[in-house]
Amino acid sequence: MKLAVVGGGSTYTPELVDGIARLHTELPVTELSLVDPDTHRLALVAGVSARILARAGHPARVTTSTELEPGVAGADAVLLQLRVGGQAMRHQDETVPLECGCVGQETVGAGGLAMALRTVPVVLDAAERIASVAPRAWIVDFTNPVGIVTRALLDAGHRAIGLCNVAIGFQRRFAALLDVDPARVALDHVGLNHLTWVRSVYLRGEDVLPRLLDQHGEVIAKQVGLPEHVLRKLGIVPSYYLRYFYEHDAVVAEQRVTPSRASAVAEVEDKLLALYADPTVDTKPDLLGSRGGAFYSEAAVALLASLFGEGGDVHVVNVRNNGTLPFLPDNAVIEVPATVTSAGAQTWPIAPVSPLLAGLIGHVSAYESLAVRAAVTGGVDLVAEALLAHPLIGQASVAEKLAERLVEVNRPHLPWAP
């Protein structure tokens, strides 16, 4: 099996490689092709990746390419993990919205739209080129904003599925609190990418979420960045990203007096690259845990194993709605559990979604459709319309000002911008 990673020079990559090495019986990779235009990063990441595989006795060879087509040619699966503009543009995503009193975050609100504007055209161009040399390859998208990018890929007719590490993070942390094997824990996880809630946690068929909140409410609240009493009133667990909605003003106040996450990650990346350059490093560095993306490798390897193995396992993925949430259009992309086989992902029937959740899901899903249109078509007016539709912005004057600023700051990455 040939697995190609577009954005293979990312400091995330050794996390993925570690999963491939540990779970080699589940995913028989014979070639890992790392594709990245940055020759320096690519060489460092490829070197440590090869050493990790060698230490584990894994037979896969690591190849590299600075050009897309040679790197993905004949691939069975292509994993996309791009960051258009790097941490420098992420810093802009996290700081420009603050000028208008809006939360600054790389995947949520105005920052998320800016990222989508830069990223969607690049991903769609890459997908077309991938299809020309690997027509049967599955495209697994880990590129943020995952929901918007996956929707754009599916709208363009590509064989794609989106993946995020939020659900597996919940599963692993709940399993640790319960002191059980994570495989025994199943989640009723519903929503959109970076807008999800865990409504039930099943252990041996019993919903143990009430017990978790009763015994570990303080710990869980700290993990998701919300007051404990909010979780107790809701009776469910919002993902960390709901903090940007439920505590918007408090978050903005914090962000105005603290360095951006991008600046912190940039420092971590420099340290990681120095470690990767050390020829004695042949395991995933502990420092990688502070980079973000916890459990990414387990989620990605397990999903790929279902797509290319016997299948039938359940994964939380980003897929077409197709009636799963009856209050959304069929072409919306949602993040829910699904049974995954070589034919793709089949969602399950789920319990009705309460108005408190459905209202926000519907609102943000409508924004996402406008975000895809703005990213594909271009134009400051469409950017402003998408911002106006977002519940974290929703004011005409703010949307217009932010649209102008986002286009100004991102102009080098927007072919349509004058």
mmCIF file with all atom_site columns, C-alpha atoms in Angstrom, residues 220-297:
data_model
loop_
_atom_site.group_PDB
_atom_site.id
_atom_site.type_symbol
_atom_site.label_atom_id
_atom_site.label_alt_id
_atom_site.label_comp_id
_atom_site.label_asym_id
_atom_site.label_entity_id
_atom_site.label_seq_id
_atom_site.pdbx_PDB_ins_code
_atom_site.Cartn_x
_atom_site.Cartn_y
_atom_site.Cartn_z
_atom_site.occupancy
_atom_site.B_iso_or_equiv
_atom_site.pdbx_formal_charge
_atom_site.auth_seq_id
_atom_site.auth_comp_id
_atom_site.auth_asym_id
_atom_site.auth_atom_id
_atom_site.pdbx_PDB_model_num
ATOM 1  C CA . ILE A 1 220 ? -13.786 17.532 32.192 1.00 0.00 ? 220 ILE A CA 1
ATOM 2  C CA . ALA A 1 221 ? -14.763 21.197 32.479 1.00 0.00 ? 221 ALA A CA 1
ATOM 3  C CA . LYS A 1 222 ? -11.108 22.193 32.633 1.00 0.00 ? 222 LYS A CA 1
ATOM 4  C CA . GLN A 1 223 ? -10.348 20.085 29.562 1.00 0.00 ? 223 GLN A CA 1
ATOM 5  C CA . VAL A 1 224 ? -13.012 21.852 27.471 1.00 0.00 ? 224 VAL A CA 1
ATOM 6  C CA . GLY A 1 225 ? -12.379 25.304 28.903 1.00 0.00 ? 225 GLY A CA 1
ATOM 7  C CA . LEU A 1 226 ? -15.870 25.902 30.289 1.00 0.00 ? 226 LEU A CA 1
ATOM 8  C CA . PRO A 1 227 ? -17.259 26.380 33.800 1.00 0.00 ? 227 PRO A CA 1
ATOM 9  C CA . GLU A 1 228 ? -18.278 23.143 35.466 1.00 0.00 ? 228 GLU A CA 1
ATOM 10 C CA . HIS A 1 229 ? -21.789 24.409 36.186 1.00 0.00 ? 229 HIS A CA 1
ATOM 11 C CA . VAL A 1 230 ? -22.358 24.906 32.423 1.00 0.00 ? 230 VAL A CA 1
ATOM 12 C CA . LEU A 1 231 ? -21.635 21.243 31.737 1.00 0.00 ? 231 LEU A CA 1
ATOM 13 C CA . ARG A 1 232 ? -23.870 20.164 34.606 1.00 0.00 ? 232 ARG A CA 1
ATOM 14 C CA . LYS A 1 233 ? -26.764 22.290 33.338 1.00 0.00 ? 233 LYS A CA 1
ATOM 15 C CA . LEU A 1 234 ? -26.349 21.010 29.792 1.00 0.00 ? 234 LEU A CA 1
ATOM 16 C CA . GLY A 1 235 ? -25.897 17.405 30.874 1.00 0.00 ? 235 GLY A CA 1
ATOM 17 C CA . ILE A 1 236 ? -23.598 16.916 27.887 1.00 0.00 ? 236 ILE A CA 1
ATOM 18 C CA . VAL A 1 237 ? -19.977 17.776 27.047 1.00 0.00 ? 237 VAL A CA 1
ATOM 19 C CA . PRO A 1 238 ? -19.271 20.422 24.399 1.00 0.00 ? 238 PRO A CA 1
ATOM 20 C CA . SER A 1 239 ? -15.977 20.248 22.568 1.00 0.00 ? 239 SER A CA 1
ATOM 21 C CA . TYR A 1 240 ? -13.307 22.769 23.481 1.00 0.00 ? 240 TYR A CA 1
ATOM 22 C CA . TYR A 1 241 ? -14.259 24.843 20.445 1.00 0.00 ? 241 TYR A CA 1
ATOM 23 C CA . LEU A 1 242 ? -17.666 25.647 21.915 1.00 0.00 ? 242 LEU A CA 1
ATOM 24 C CA . ARG A 1 243 ? -15.804 27.856 24.359 1.00 0.00 ? 243 ARG A CA 1
ATOM 25 C CA . TYR A 1 244 ? -15.476 30.393 21.542 1.00 0.00 ? 244 TYR A CA 1
ATOM 26 C CA . PHE A 1 245 ? -19.269 30.562 21.360 1.00 0.00 ? 245 PHE A CA 1
ATOM 27 C CA . TYR A 1 246 ? -20.333 30.107 24.988 1.00 0.00 ? 246 TYR A CA 1
ATOM 28 C CA . GLU A 1 247 ? -17.582 32.329 26.468 1.00 0.00 ? 247 GLU A CA 1
ATOM 29 C CA . HIS A 1 248 ? -16.881 34.602 23.481 1.00 0.00 ? 248 HIS A CA 1
ATOM 30 C CA . ASP A 1 249 ? -16.272 37.892 25.282 1.00 0.00 ? 249 ASP A CA 1
ATOM 31 C CA . ALA A 1 250 ? -14.118 36.311 27.974 1.00 0.00 ? 250 ALA A CA 1
ATOM 32 C CA . VAL A 1 251 ? -12.019 34.589 25.309 1.00 0.00 ? 251 VAL A CA 1
ATOM 33 C CA . VAL A 1 252 ? -11.560 37.844 23.380 1.00 0.00 ? 252 VAL A CA 1
ATOM 34 C CA . ALA A 1 253 ? -10.431 39.575 26.575 1.00 0.00 ? 253 ALA A CA 1
ATOM 35 C CA . GLU A 1 254 ? -7.885  36.800 27.201 1.00 0.00 ? 254 GLU A CA 1
ATOM 36 C CA . GLN A 1 255 ? -6.615  36.839 23.635 1.00 0.00 ? 255 GLN A CA 1
ATOM 37 C CA . ARG A 1 256 ? -6.013  40.573 23.685 1.00 0.00 ? 256 ARG A CA 1
ATOM 38 C CA . VAL A 1 257 ? -3.449  40.228 26.463 1.00 0.00 ? 257 VAL A CA 1
ATOM 39 C CA . THR A 1 258 ? -1.774  36.921 25.582 1.00 0.00 ? 258 THR A CA 1
ATOM 40 C CA . PRO A 1 259 ? 0.513   35.885 22.699 1.00 0.00 ? 259 PRO A CA 1
ATOM 41 C CA . SER A 1 260 ? -1.128  34.110 19.804 1.00 0.00 ? 260 SER A CA 1
ATOM 42 C CA . ARG A 1 261 ? -1.169  30.329 19.712 1.00 0.00 ? 261 ARG A CA 1
ATOM 43 C CA . ALA A 1 262 ? 0.671   30.612 16.387 1.00 0.00 ? 262 ALA A CA 1
ATOM 44 C CA . SER A 1 263 ? 3.678   32.220 18.039 1.00 0.00 ? 263 SER A CA 1
ATOM 45 C CA . ALA A 1 264 ? 3.830   29.452 20.649 1.00 0.00 ? 264 ALA A CA 1
ATOM 46 C CA . VAL A 1 265 ? 3.499   26.718 18.016 1.00 0.00 ? 265 VAL A CA 1
ATOM 47 C CA . ALA A 1 266 ? 6.210   28.327 15.873 1.00 0.00 ? 266 ALA A CA 1
ATOM 48 C CA . GLU A 1 267 ? 8.625   28.044 18.804 1.00 0.00 ? 267 GLU A CA 1
ATOM 49 C CA . VAL A 1 268 ? 7.687   24.409 19.344 1.00 0.00 ? 268 VAL A CA 1
ATOM 50 C CA . GLU A 1 269 ? 8.153   23.668 15.643 1.00 0.00 ? 269 GLU A CA 1
ATOM 51 C CA . ASP A 1 270 ? 11.670  25.125 15.670 1.00 0.00 ? 270 ASP A CA 1
ATOM 52 C CA . LYS A 1 271 ? 12.576  22.877 18.599 1.00 0.00 ? 271 LYS A CA 1
ATOM 53 C CA . LEU A 1 272 ? 10.997  19.853 16.914 1.00 0.00 ? 272 LEU A CA 1
ATOM 54 C CA . LEU A 1 273 ? 12.902  20.421 13.684 1.00 0.00 ? 273 LEU A CA 1
ATOM 55 C CA . ALA A 1 274 ? 16.131  20.607 15.674 1.00 0.00 ? 274 ALA A CA 1
ATOM 56 C CA . LEU A 1 275 ? 15.261  17.259 17.255 1.00 0.00 ? 275 LEU A CA 1
ATOM 57 C CA . TYR A 1 276 ? 14.390  15.755 13.886 1.00 0.00 ? 276 TYR A CA 1
ATOM 58 C CA . ALA A 1 277 ? 17.829  16.801 12.616 1.00 0.00 ? 277 ALA A CA 1
ATOM 59 C CA . ASP A 1 278 ? 19.496  14.700 15.326 1.00 0.00 ? 278 ASP A CA 1
ATOM 60 C CA . PRO A 1 279 ? 20.381  11.340 13.702 1.00 0.00 ? 279 PRO A CA 1
ATOM 61 C CA . THR A 1 280 ? 20.033  9.579  17.054 1.00 0.00 ? 280 THR A CA 1
ATOM 62 C CA . VAL A 1 281 ? 16.354  10.502 17.406 1.00 0.00 ? 281 VAL A CA 1
ATOM 63 C CA . ASP A 1 282 ? 14.368  7.459  16.289 1.00 0.00 ? 282 ASP A CA 1
ATOM 64 C CA . THR A 1 283 ? 11.177  7.814  18.331 1.00 0.00 ? 283 THR A CA 1
ATOM 65 C CA . LYS A 1 284 ? 8.397   10.381 18.429 1.00 0.00 ? 284 LYS A CA 1
ATOM 66 C CA . PRO A 1 285 ? 9.646   13.205 20.674 1.00 0.00 ? 285 PRO A CA 1
ATOM 67 C CA . ASP A 1 286 ? 7.616   13.924 23.799 1.00 0.00 ? 286 ASP A CA 1
ATOM 68 C CA . LEU A 1 287 ? 7.654   17.587 22.765 1.00 0.00 ? 287 LEU A CA 1
ATOM 69 C CA . LEU A 1 288 ? 5.364   16.726 19.857 1.00 0.00 ? 288 LEU A CA 1
ATOM 70 C CA . GLY A 1 289 ? 2.538   16.373 22.368 1.00 0.00 ? 289 GLY A CA 1
ATOM 71 C CA . SER A 1 290 ? 2.584   20.144 22.915 1.00 0.00 ? 290 SER A CA 1
ATOM 72 C CA . ARG A 1 291 ? 2.279   20.772 19.174 1.00 0.00 ? 291 ARG A CA 1
ATOM 73 C CA . GLY A 1 292 ? -1.392  19.762 19.169 1.00 0.00 ? 292 GLY A CA 1
ATOM 74 C CA . GLY A 1 293 ? -3.139  16.976 17.281 1.00 0.00 ? 293 GLY A CA 1
ATOM 75 C CA . ALA A 1 294 ? -3.182  14.457 20.112 1.00 0.00 ? 294 ALA A CA 1
ATOM 76 C CA . PHE A 1 295 ? -4.171  10.928 18.992 1.00 0.00 ? 295 PHE A CA 1
ATOM 77 C CA . TYR A 1 296 ? -4.030  12.046 15.350 1.00 0.00 ? 296 TYR A CA 1
ATOM 78 C CA . SER A 1 297 ? -1.983  8.990  14.399 1.00 0.00 ? 297 SER A CA 1
#
